[in-house]
Amino acid sequence: MAAKEYDVLIIGSGHSGGMAANVLTKKNLSCLMLNAGPVVDLEKDRSVKAAHELPFRGLGEPGRNPHIVIGNEFNANQWVDEREVPYTTETNARYDWVRVRLVGGRSLFWARQCFRLSDYEFKAKDHDGFGDNWPIDLAELTPYYDRVDSIFKVVGRKENLPQFPDGKFIDIQEGPESKATKDITSAAKDRGIAVSRMRFAQGEGGLASSVNLLLPEAAASGFLDIVPNAIVREITVDKNTGKANGAHFVDRHSKREVHVKARAVVLAAGTLESTRLLLNSGIANSSGVMGHYLIDQLYGCKVVASLPEARNGKVKPGMIGGGMFIPRFRNLKKGEKNNFLRGYSLPLGSGGGADPRMFREYGPELQKKLDEYRGSCVQGGLYGEVLPRFENHVRINKEVKDAWGIPVLHIHAKYGENELNMAKDAANTQEELYKAAGFEILYKSDKLFAPGYSIHELGTCRMGDNPKTSVLNKYNQSHDIKNLFVVDGAAFVTGGWQNPTLTISALSMRASEYLAEQMRMKNI
């Protein structure tokens, strides 16, 4: 394997790496994919156990995954063990970096929400004067969005809203709306706020990952080799040409080091792992921008309300139930006066119960309260945009190394006044809508989860037209090294409020087709 030179080396196997492999193998380019973890074997790796059979009763081994809020002992083996691959942060500045090193990466656990960015995000500076524009716009990416929609089988309702671009949706029959959702929708409409439904990937069998939608076709082509348990340490560069010529990786189990060769390198390891690898390699950063402008998305800001006539088991068919989705509605008009820039969306659900922590009672009295409110509640949260700031960044901490001797990342990320003001507005808006629809507020909080909680880390290798202020060009191609591409979320200039997976996949498709054409023309 080490002696063979591949056309393209792909590092990472999630949606971005899987899309690259899918596209490039169709062009008859030989591809080698390296992934830091194993292939998932459900028969071997999964078993059914009760909590009392586990050493830590299902709660998880202390110190293994302190930053994974959704992690526990039942699913611990799907996450990166932070004792093996740590990272550092500023004192009292938490950042939750959730990583998966299985083949397929985090695509295996994607929630499947599918939103396109709009020109409010692509051309944000033109709209409000802050930060930078992307070097592309919605029109340029739309053909790729359309093709990704078809692969993922995206379901949605067309709304013809510029801030919520419609897609190439599968036409399915929507269920009837309940009276509660109609009342909330009416209250929103009275305030000039549009209400839609969630847009999601139907995929195959409820899964829309690279493992079931992208990699099988690439593997069947005969042009793709996949090496699991390959932890890439460094991208290598030919001293004579200045081009990337492969990578050094360490075998996860034996710790044996191997070098692989390729005519081009595609980084798709996930935003921060890709940037970590580039920084450790000491390449592609003539701008000095690499690692900076780290962004993610705001999550949190929970408001719960109850419909009085639905309490105590009095829920009638059609009274309450179902979900709603409110896309961005703030700062759509130039000159709009709010105490924050950009915007947020509100995912809302109705027909559930209340959290025990919302009541003062204990024991039998608490159970009475829970029974009283069961099925009567509506609740929502927040998906909000984080402003890209130079000071939010990652860098290499040479004092700390992972289990394979590779220096780790240090992450510096904090939310500012803009994000805090946005959260307050989101909480107040939810409260106002619920009250107008006849609900009583049970709980209201504008508290945000820590940066990184969304698992949507973006930026740090932003694209742009100017090589002095960006790492990549509009085709995800390094300004400095023309046969090096970064096709994951690291390329983002702004993050918006939208789940980024659809955009990452569309960008990877576009970049891979550009790479294939450049190789055909012998420009690479």
GROMACS .gro file of C-alpha atoms in nm, residues 76-478:
model
  403
   76ALA     CA    1  -1.951   0.558   2.519
   77ASN     CA    2  -1.779   0.355   2.247
   78GLN     CA    3  -1.913   0.576   1.969
   79TRP     CA    4  -1.733   0.888   2.095
   80VAL     CA    5  -1.365   0.978   2.103
   81ASP     CA    6  -1.217   0.905   2.447
   82GLU     CA    7  -1.095   1.242   2.571
   83ARG     CA    8  -0.826   1.074   2.777
   84GLU     CA    9  -0.672   0.946   2.452
   85VAL     CA   10  -0.730   1.260   2.246
   86PRO     CA   11  -0.759   1.555   2.484
   87TYR     CA   12  -0.781   1.923   2.402
   88THR     CA   13  -0.727   2.231   2.616
   89THR     CA   14  -0.929   2.550   2.669
   90GLU     CA   15  -0.903   2.877   2.850
   91THR     CA   16  -0.966   2.869   3.226
   92ASN     CA   17  -1.341   2.890   3.294
   93ALA     CA   18  -1.419   2.892   2.921
   94ARG     CA   19  -1.581   2.559   2.839
   95TYR     CA   20  -1.592   2.430   2.483
   96ASP     CA   21  -1.768   2.103   2.399
   97TRP     CA   22  -1.588   1.931   2.113
   98VAL     CA   23  -1.776   1.612   2.025
   99ARG     CA   24  -1.584   1.374   1.800
  100VAL     CA   25  -1.652   1.039   1.635
  101ARG     CA   26  -1.370   0.837   1.478
  102LEU     CA   27  -1.574   0.550   1.339
  103VAL     CA   28  -1.580   0.505   0.960
  104GLY     CA   29  -1.866   0.734   0.862
  105GLY     CA   30  -1.783   0.981   1.136
  106ARG     CA   31  -2.058   1.194   1.280
  107SER     CA   32  -2.274   1.128   0.974
  108LEU     CA   33  -2.374   0.807   1.156
  109PHE     CA   34  -2.548   1.015   1.423
  110TRP     CA   35  -2.671   1.311   1.219
  111ALA     CA   36  -3.013   1.441   1.322
  112ARG     CA   37  -3.087   1.485   0.947
  113GLN     CA   38  -3.208   1.847   0.954
  114CYS     CA   39  -3.165   1.993   0.605
  115PHE     CA   40  -3.146   2.368   0.553
  116ARG     CA   41  -2.980   2.572   0.282
  117LEU     CA   42  -2.791   2.887   0.361
  118SER     CA   43  -2.942   3.198   0.205
  119ASP     CA   44  -2.779   3.512   0.074
  120TYR     CA   45  -2.845   3.662   0.416
  121GLU     CA   46  -2.557   3.433   0.518
  122PHE     CA   47  -2.350   3.418   0.198
  123LYS     CA   48  -2.359   3.796   0.160
  124ALA     CA   49  -2.400   3.892   0.527
  125LYS     CA   50  -2.155   4.183   0.512
  126ASP     CA   51  -2.352   4.342   0.228
  127HIS     CA   52  -2.661   4.323   0.445
  128ASP     CA   53  -2.538   4.446   0.784
  129GLY     CA   54  -2.178   4.557   0.736
  130PHE     CA   55  -2.019   4.307   0.976
  131GLY     CA   56  -1.741   4.063   0.890
  132ASP     CA   57  -1.691   3.926   0.540
  133ASN     CA   58  -1.895   3.784   0.254
  134TRP     CA   59  -1.846   3.436   0.116
  135PRO     CA   60  -1.684   3.432  -0.231
  136ILE     CA   61  -1.993   3.247  -0.358
  137ASP     CA   62  -2.367   3.306  -0.339
  138LEU     CA   63  -2.680   3.094  -0.320
  139ALA     CA   64  -2.724   3.083  -0.698
  140GLU     CA   65  -2.379   2.927  -0.744
  141LEU     CA   66  -2.446   2.654  -0.490
  142THR     CA   67  -2.811   2.583  -0.578
  143PRO     CA   68  -2.738   2.314  -0.844
  144TYR     CA   69  -2.530   2.124  -0.590
  145TYR     CA   70  -2.789   2.170  -0.316
  146ASP     CA   71  -3.045   2.021  -0.556
  147ARG     CA   72  -2.832   1.713  -0.620
  148VAL     CA   73  -2.760   1.661  -0.251
  149ASP     CA   74  -3.133   1.691  -0.175
  150SER     CA   75  -3.196   1.406  -0.418
  151ILE     CA   76  -2.927   1.187  -0.260
  152PHE     CA   77  -3.051   1.251   0.094
  153LYS     CA   78  -3.420   1.244  -0.007
  154VAL     CA   79  -3.501   1.570   0.168
  155VAL     CA   80  -3.856   1.627   0.289
  156GLY     CA   81  -3.993   1.977   0.338
  157ARG     CA   82  -4.265   2.227   0.266
  158LYS     CA   83  -4.199   2.503   0.016
  159GLU     CA   84  -4.245   2.852   0.159
  160ASN     CA   85  -4.088   3.092  -0.096
  161LEU     CA   86  -3.902   3.279   0.177
  162PRO     CA   87  -3.565   3.436   0.080
  163GLN     CA   88  -3.420   3.366   0.426
  164PHE     CA   89  -3.535   3.001   0.408
  165PRO     CA   90  -3.453   2.882   0.055
  166ASP     CA   91  -3.672   2.601  -0.075
  167GLY     CA   92  -3.515   2.275  -0.187
  168LYS     CA   93  -3.579   1.985  -0.417
  169PHE     CA   94  -3.817   1.818  -0.176
  170ILE     CA   95  -3.982   1.480  -0.179
  171ASP     CA   96  -4.357   1.533  -0.192
  172ILE     CA   97  -4.519   1.363   0.106
  173GLN     CA   98  -4.859   1.399   0.264
  174GLU     CA   99  -4.844   1.617   0.574
  175GLY     CA  100  -5.055   1.530   0.874
  176PRO     CA  101  -5.324   1.768   0.999
  177GLU     CA  102  -5.227   2.052   1.230
  178SER     CA  103  -5.363   2.059   1.582
  179LYS     CA  104  -5.558   2.353   1.720
  180ALA     CA  105  -5.261   2.447   1.939
  181THR     CA  106  -5.018   2.467   1.647
  182LYS     CA  107  -5.274   2.663   1.446
  183ASP     CA  108  -5.314   2.911   1.733
  184ILE     CA  109  -4.936   2.958   1.767
  185THR     CA  110  -4.907   2.997   1.389
  186SER     CA  111  -5.183   3.259   1.396
  187ALA     CA  112  -5.010   3.449   1.677
  188ALA     CA  113  -4.686   3.443   1.479
  189LYS     CA  114  -4.857   3.560   1.160
  190ASP     CA  115  -5.006   3.856   1.349
  191ARG     CA  116  -4.649   3.957   1.430
  192GLY     CA  117  -4.515   3.908   1.077
  193ILE     CA  118  -4.340   3.582   1.164
  194ALA     CA  119  -4.361   3.290   0.920
  195VAL     CA  120  -4.413   2.937   1.053
  196SER     CA  121  -4.311   2.626   0.861
  197ARG     CA  122  -4.235   2.259   0.922
  198MET     CA  123  -3.901   2.092   0.988
  199ARG     CA  124  -3.700   1.995   0.680
  200PHE     CA  125  -3.516   1.667   0.709
  201ALA     CA  126  -3.338   1.393   0.514
  202GLN     CA  127  -3.542   1.077   0.480
  203GLY     CA  128  -3.236   0.882   0.364
  204GLU     CA  129  -3.264   0.505   0.369
  205GLY     CA  130  -3.410   0.330   0.671
  206GLY     CA  131  -3.392   0.647   0.877
  207LEU     CA  132  -3.019   0.684   0.814
  208ALA     CA  133  -2.864   0.944   0.585
  209SER     CA  134  -2.495   0.888   0.644
  210SER     CA  135  -2.194   0.855   0.419
  211VAL     CA  136  -2.185   0.485   0.508
  212ASN     CA  137  -2.519   0.405   0.347
  213LEU     CA  138  -2.564   0.681   0.087
  214LEU     CA  139  -2.219   0.777  -0.041
  215LEU     CA  140  -1.946   0.522   0.029
  216PRO     CA  141  -2.111   0.203  -0.105
  217GLU     CA  142  -2.122   0.336  -0.461
  218ALA     CA  143  -1.764   0.463  -0.436
  219ALA     CA  144  -1.638   0.132  -0.297
  220ALA     CA  145  -1.820  -0.065  -0.569
  221SER     CA  146  -1.643   0.137  -0.837
  222GLY     CA  147  -1.311  -0.032  -0.765
  223PHE     CA  148  -1.143   0.308  -0.737
  224LEU     CA  149  -1.162   0.344  -0.357
  225ASP     CA  150  -0.949   0.186  -0.086
  226ILE     CA  151  -1.041   0.257   0.278
  227VAL     CA  152  -0.789   0.218   0.560
  228PRO     CA  153  -0.948   0.230   0.907
  229ASN     CA  154  -0.760   0.300   1.231
  230ALA     CA  155  -0.521   0.534   1.047
  231ILE     CA  156  -0.445   0.842   1.257
  232VAL     CA  157  -0.295   1.104   1.029
  233ARG     CA  158  -0.007   1.292   1.189
  234GLU     CA  159   0.114   1.515   0.906
  235ILE     CA  160   0.046   1.611   0.547
  236THR     CA  161   0.371   1.590   0.355
  237VAL     CA  162   0.490   1.836   0.091
  238ASP     CA  163   0.739   1.785  -0.190
  239LYS     CA  164   1.030   2.022  -0.124
  240ASN     CA  165   1.093   2.072  -0.495
  241THR     CA  166   0.740   2.145  -0.616
  242GLY     CA  167   0.577   2.279  -0.298
  243LYS     CA  168   0.279   2.050  -0.359
  244ALA     CA  169   0.124   1.808  -0.113
  245ASN     CA  170   0.239   1.454  -0.192
  246GLY     CA  171   0.073   1.241   0.076
  247ALA     CA  172   0.059   1.195   0.450
  248HIS     CA  173   0.218   1.022   0.745
  249PHE     CA  174  -0.025   0.822   0.957
  250VAL     CA  175   0.006   0.615   1.273
  251ASP     CA  176  -0.170   0.280   1.304
  252ARG     CA  177  -0.413   0.315   1.594
  253HIS     CA  178  -0.328  -0.023   1.744
  254SER     CA  179   0.035  -0.098   1.659
  255LYS     CA  180   0.148   0.269   1.649
  256ARG     CA  181   0.350   0.182   1.340
  257GLU     CA  182   0.403   0.484   1.115
  258VAL     CA  183   0.319   0.463   0.746
  259HIS     CA  184   0.355   0.711   0.460
  260VAL     CA  185   0.107   0.715   0.172
  261LYS     CA  186   0.145   0.900  -0.158
  262ALA     CA  187  -0.108   1.088  -0.367
  263ARG     CA  188  -0.123   1.349  -0.643
  264ALA     CA  189  -0.379   1.554  -0.447
  265VAL     CA  190  -0.498   1.567  -0.085
  266VAL     CA  191  -0.856   1.629   0.030
  267LEU     CA  192  -0.906   1.711   0.397
  268ALA     CA  193  -1.247   1.607   0.531
  269ALA     CA  194  -1.167   1.517   0.891
  270GLY     CA  195  -1.412   1.763   1.045
  271THR     CA  196  -1.354   2.133   1.102
  272LEU     CA  197  -1.120   2.124   1.398
  273GLU     CA  198  -0.940   1.799   1.317
  274SER     CA  199  -0.863   1.926   0.967
  275THR     CA  200  -0.731   2.252   1.106
  276ARG     CA  201  -0.532   2.071   1.373
  277LEU     CA  202  -0.368   1.856   1.107
  278LEU     CA  203  -0.278   2.158   0.892
  279LEU     CA  204  -0.138   2.349   1.190
  280ASN     CA  205   0.066   2.048   1.300
  281SER     CA  206   0.192   2.012   0.942
  282GLY     CA  207   0.292   2.381   0.932
  283ILE     CA  208   0.149   2.440   0.585
  284ALA     CA  209  -0.107   2.647   0.388
  285ASN     CA  210  -0.114   2.943   0.628
  286SER     CA  211   0.062   3.231   0.455
  287SER     CA  212  -0.238   3.448   0.546
  288GLY     CA  213  -0.203   3.383   0.919
  289VAL     CA  214  -0.581   3.338   0.928
  290MET     CA  215  -0.581   2.961   0.982
  291GLY     CA  216  -0.737   2.866   1.313
  292HIS     CA  217  -0.919   3.198   1.349
  293TYR     CA  218  -1.287   3.290   1.312
  294LEU     CA  219  -1.409   2.978   1.491
  295ILE     CA  220  -1.789   2.972   1.497
  296ASP     CA  221  -2.067   2.729   1.580
  297GLN     CA  222  -2.437   2.783   1.650
  298LEU     CA  223  -2.632   2.890   1.956
  299TYR     CA  224  -2.837   2.624   2.131
  300GLY     CA  225  -3.037   2.657   2.450
  301CYS     CA  226  -3.288   2.926   2.549
  302LYS     CA  227  -3.571   2.696   2.659
  303VAL     CA  228  -3.930   2.808   2.712
  304VAL     CA  229  -4.207   2.568   2.821
  305ALA     CA  230  -4.576   2.651   2.841
  306SER     CA  231  -4.895   2.458   2.917
  307LEU     CA  232  -5.242   2.472   2.767
  308PRO     CA  233  -5.482   2.485   3.066
  309GLU     CA  234  -5.773   2.306   2.896
  310ALA     CA  235  -5.546   2.014   2.806
  311ARG     CA  236  -5.436   1.939   3.164
  312ASN     CA  237  -5.553   1.660   3.391
  313GLY     CA  238  -5.602   1.416   3.106
  314LYS     CA  239  -5.847   1.640   2.921
  315VAL     CA  240  -5.659   1.634   2.592
  316LYS     CA  241  -5.896   1.573   2.303
  317PRO     CA  242  -5.804   1.456   1.953
  318GLY     CA  243  -5.676   1.748   1.749
  319MET     CA  244  -5.634   1.976   2.049
  320ILE     CA  245  -5.257   1.971   2.077
  321GLY     CA  246  -4.961   1.792   1.921
  322GLY     CA  247  -4.719   1.828   1.634
  323GLY     CA  248  -4.416   2.035   1.554
  324MET     CA  249  -4.354   2.377   1.403
  325PHE     CA  250  -4.044   2.547   1.272
  326ILE     CA  251  -3.996   2.923   1.266
  327PRO     CA  252  -3.712   3.025   1.032
  328ARG     CA  253  -3.518   3.344   1.083
  329PHE     CA  254  -3.738   3.653   1.104
  330ARG     CA  255  -3.516   3.916   1.267
  331ASN     CA  256  -3.290   4.163   1.083
  332LEU     CA  257  -3.422   4.078   0.738
  333LYS     CA  258  -3.471   4.442   0.640
  334LYS     CA  259  -3.178   4.679   0.618
  335GLY     CA  260  -3.190   4.928   0.901
  336GLU     CA  261  -3.403   4.707   1.123
  337LYS     CA  262  -3.339   4.812   1.484
  338ASN     CA  263  -3.252   4.530   1.720
  339ASN     CA  264  -2.977   4.506   1.981
  340PHE     CA  265  -2.810   4.224   1.790
  341LEU     CA  266  -2.703   4.140   1.434
  342ARG     CA  267  -2.813   3.840   1.223
  343GLY     CA  268  -3.087   3.605   1.340
  344TYR     CA  269  -3.213   3.278   1.476
  345SER     CA  270  -3.478   3.012   1.422
  346LEU     CA  271  -3.715   2.847   1.667
  347PRO     CA  272  -3.788   2.472   1.660
  348LEU     CA  273  -4.112   2.414   1.851
  349GLY     CA  274  -4.290   2.098   1.960
  350SER     CA  275  -4.626   2.045   2.129
  351GLY     CA  276  -4.809   1.767   2.309
  352GLY     CA  277  -4.541   1.671   2.560
  353GLY     CA  278  -4.518   1.699   2.935
  354ALA     CA  279  -4.326   1.906   3.185
  355ASP     CA  280  -3.982   1.840   3.329
  356PRO     CA  281  -3.985   1.742   3.699
  357ARG     CA  282  -3.730   2.017   3.768
  358MET     CA  283  -3.995   2.278   3.684
  359PHE     CA  284  -4.187   2.204   4.005
  360ARG     CA  285  -4.105   2.248   4.372
  361GLU     CA  286  -4.292   1.939   4.484
  362TYR     CA  287  -4.137   1.602   4.568
  363GLY     CA  288  -4.259   1.245   4.593
  364PRO     CA  289  -4.632   1.178   4.543
  365GLU     CA  290  -4.708   1.550   4.506
  366LEU     CA  291  -4.454   1.581   4.226
  367GLN     CA  292  -4.607   1.282   4.050
  368LYS     CA  293  -4.948   1.450   4.071
  369LYS     CA  294  -4.804   1.759   3.905
  370LEU     CA  295  -4.645   1.557   3.627
  371ASP     CA  296  -4.973   1.372   3.568
  372GLU     CA  297  -5.161   1.702   3.564
  373TYR     CA  298  -4.941   1.855   3.295
  374ARG     CA  299  -4.882   1.544   3.085
  375GLY     CA  300  -4.964   1.606   2.718
  376SER     CA  301  -5.048   1.973   2.768
  377CYS     CA  302  -4.717   2.143   2.697
  378VAL     CA  303  -4.541   2.320   2.416
  379GLN     CA  304  -4.170   2.393   2.426
  380GLY     CA  305  -3.905   2.539   2.204
  381GLY     CA  306  -3.541   2.624   2.188
  382LEU     CA  307  -3.309   2.823   1.968
  383TYR     CA  308  -3.080   2.777   1.669
  384GLY     CA  309  -2.887   3.101   1.651
  385GLU     CA  310  -2.605   3.252   1.447
  386VAL     CA  311  -2.268   3.322   1.608
  387LEU     CA  312  -2.071   3.616   1.475
  388PRO     CA  313  -1.731   3.523   1.329
  389ARG     CA  314  -1.460   3.696   1.533
  390PHE     CA  315  -1.084   3.676   1.479
  391GLU     CA  316  -1.022   3.629   1.853
  392ASN     CA  317  -1.224   3.305   1.864
  393HIS     CA  318  -0.960   3.063   1.747
  394VAL     CA  319  -0.772   2.736   1.785
  395ARG     CA  320  -0.398   2.682   1.804
  396ILE     CA  321  -0.161   2.395   1.875
  397ASN     CA  322  -0.072   2.322   2.236
  398LYS     CA  323   0.269   2.159   2.206
  399GLU     CA  324   0.277   2.087   2.579
  400VAL     CA  325  -0.003   1.830   2.554
  401LYS     CA  326  -0.005   1.532   2.318
  402ASP     CA  327  -0.256   1.261   2.241
  403ALA     CA  328  -0.201   0.887   2.286
  404TRP     CA  329  -0.012   0.875   1.954
  405GLY     CA  330   0.224   1.161   2.035
  406ILE     CA  331   0.046   1.424   1.825
  407PRO     CA  332   0.013   1.776   1.976
  408VAL     CA  333  -0.345   1.867   2.065
  409LEU     CA  334  -0.561   2.171   1.997
  410HIS     CA  335  -0.611   2.459   2.234
  411ILE     CA  336  -0.953   2.617   2.183
  412HIS     CA  337  -1.038   2.977   2.268
  413ALA     CA  338  -1.406   3.051   2.211
  414LYS     CA  339  -1.653   3.276   2.390
  415TYR     CA  340  -1.995   3.416   2.310
  416GLY     CA  341  -2.034   3.793   2.316
  417GLU     CA  342  -2.306   4.047   2.377
  418ASN     CA  343  -2.457   3.985   2.034
  419GLU     CA  344  -2.521   3.620   2.113
  420LEU     CA  345  -2.652   3.694   2.463
  421ASN     CA  346  -2.892   3.958   2.334
  422MET     CA  347  -3.011   3.721   2.064
  423ALA     CA  348  -3.091   3.457   2.326
  424LYS     CA  349  -3.294   3.705   2.532
  425ASP     CA  350  -3.494   3.802   2.225
  426ALA     CA  351  -3.559   3.436   2.141
  427ALA     CA  352  -3.689   3.363   2.491
  428ASN     CA  353  -3.911   3.671   2.493
  429THR     CA  354  -4.049   3.589   2.148
  430GLN     CA  355  -4.143   3.236   2.249
  431GLU     CA  356  -4.312   3.364   2.564
  432GLU     CA  357  -4.509   3.621   2.367
  433LEU     CA  358  -4.628   3.365   2.109
  434TYR     CA  359  -4.731   3.107   2.369
  435LYS     CA  360  -4.925   3.357   2.576
  436ALA     CA  361  -5.101   3.492   2.266
  437ALA     CA  362  -5.205   3.134   2.180
  438GLY     CA  363  -5.361   3.075   2.523
  439PHE     CA  364  -5.074   2.893   2.696
  440GLU     CA  365  -4.944   2.959   3.047
  441ILE     CA  366  -4.567   2.987   3.092
  442LEU     CA  367  -4.414   2.717   3.312
  443TYR     CA  368  -4.048   2.779   3.252
  444LYS     CA  369  -3.841   3.040   3.074
  445SER     CA  370  -3.465   3.061   3.036
  446ASP     CA  371  -3.241   3.254   2.799
  447LYS     CA  372  -2.936   3.056   2.912
  448LEU     CA  373  -2.719   2.923   2.631
  449PHE     CA  374  -2.531   2.597   2.621
  450ALA     CA  375  -2.153   2.620   2.607
  451PRO     CA  376  -1.984   2.691   2.273
  452GLY     CA  377  -1.948   2.369   2.074
  453TYR     CA  378  -2.265   2.213   2.219
  454SER     CA  379  -2.439   2.227   1.880
  455ILE     CA  380  -2.170   1.994   1.734
  456HIS     CA  381  -2.160   2.237   1.443
  457GLU     CA  382  -1.808   2.380   1.473
  458LEU     CA  383  -1.724   2.581   1.162
  459GLY     CA  384  -1.464   2.820   1.024
  460THR     CA  385  -1.088   2.827   1.102
  461CYS     CA  386  -0.991   2.769   0.732
  462ARG     CA  387  -1.231   3.018   0.574
  463MET     CA  388  -1.265   3.062   0.201
  464GLY     CA  389  -1.226   3.394   0.023
  465ASP     CA  390  -1.100   3.566  -0.289
  466ASN     CA  391  -0.810   3.738  -0.112
  467PRO     CA  392  -0.519   3.504  -0.021
  468LYS     CA  393  -0.409   3.754   0.244
  469THR     CA  394  -0.733   3.722   0.442
  470SER     CA  395  -0.842   3.363   0.373
  471VAL     CA  396  -0.703   3.010   0.361
  472LEU     CA  397  -0.906   2.867   0.071
  473ASN     CA  398  -1.046   2.995  -0.256
  474LYS     CA  399  -1.408   2.960  -0.366
  475TYR     CA  400  -1.351   2.596  -0.464
  476ASN     CA  401  -1.220   2.492  -0.120
  477GLN     CA  402  -0.869   2.489  -0.269
  478SER     CA  403  -0.571   2.611  -0.067
   0.00000   0.00000   0.00000
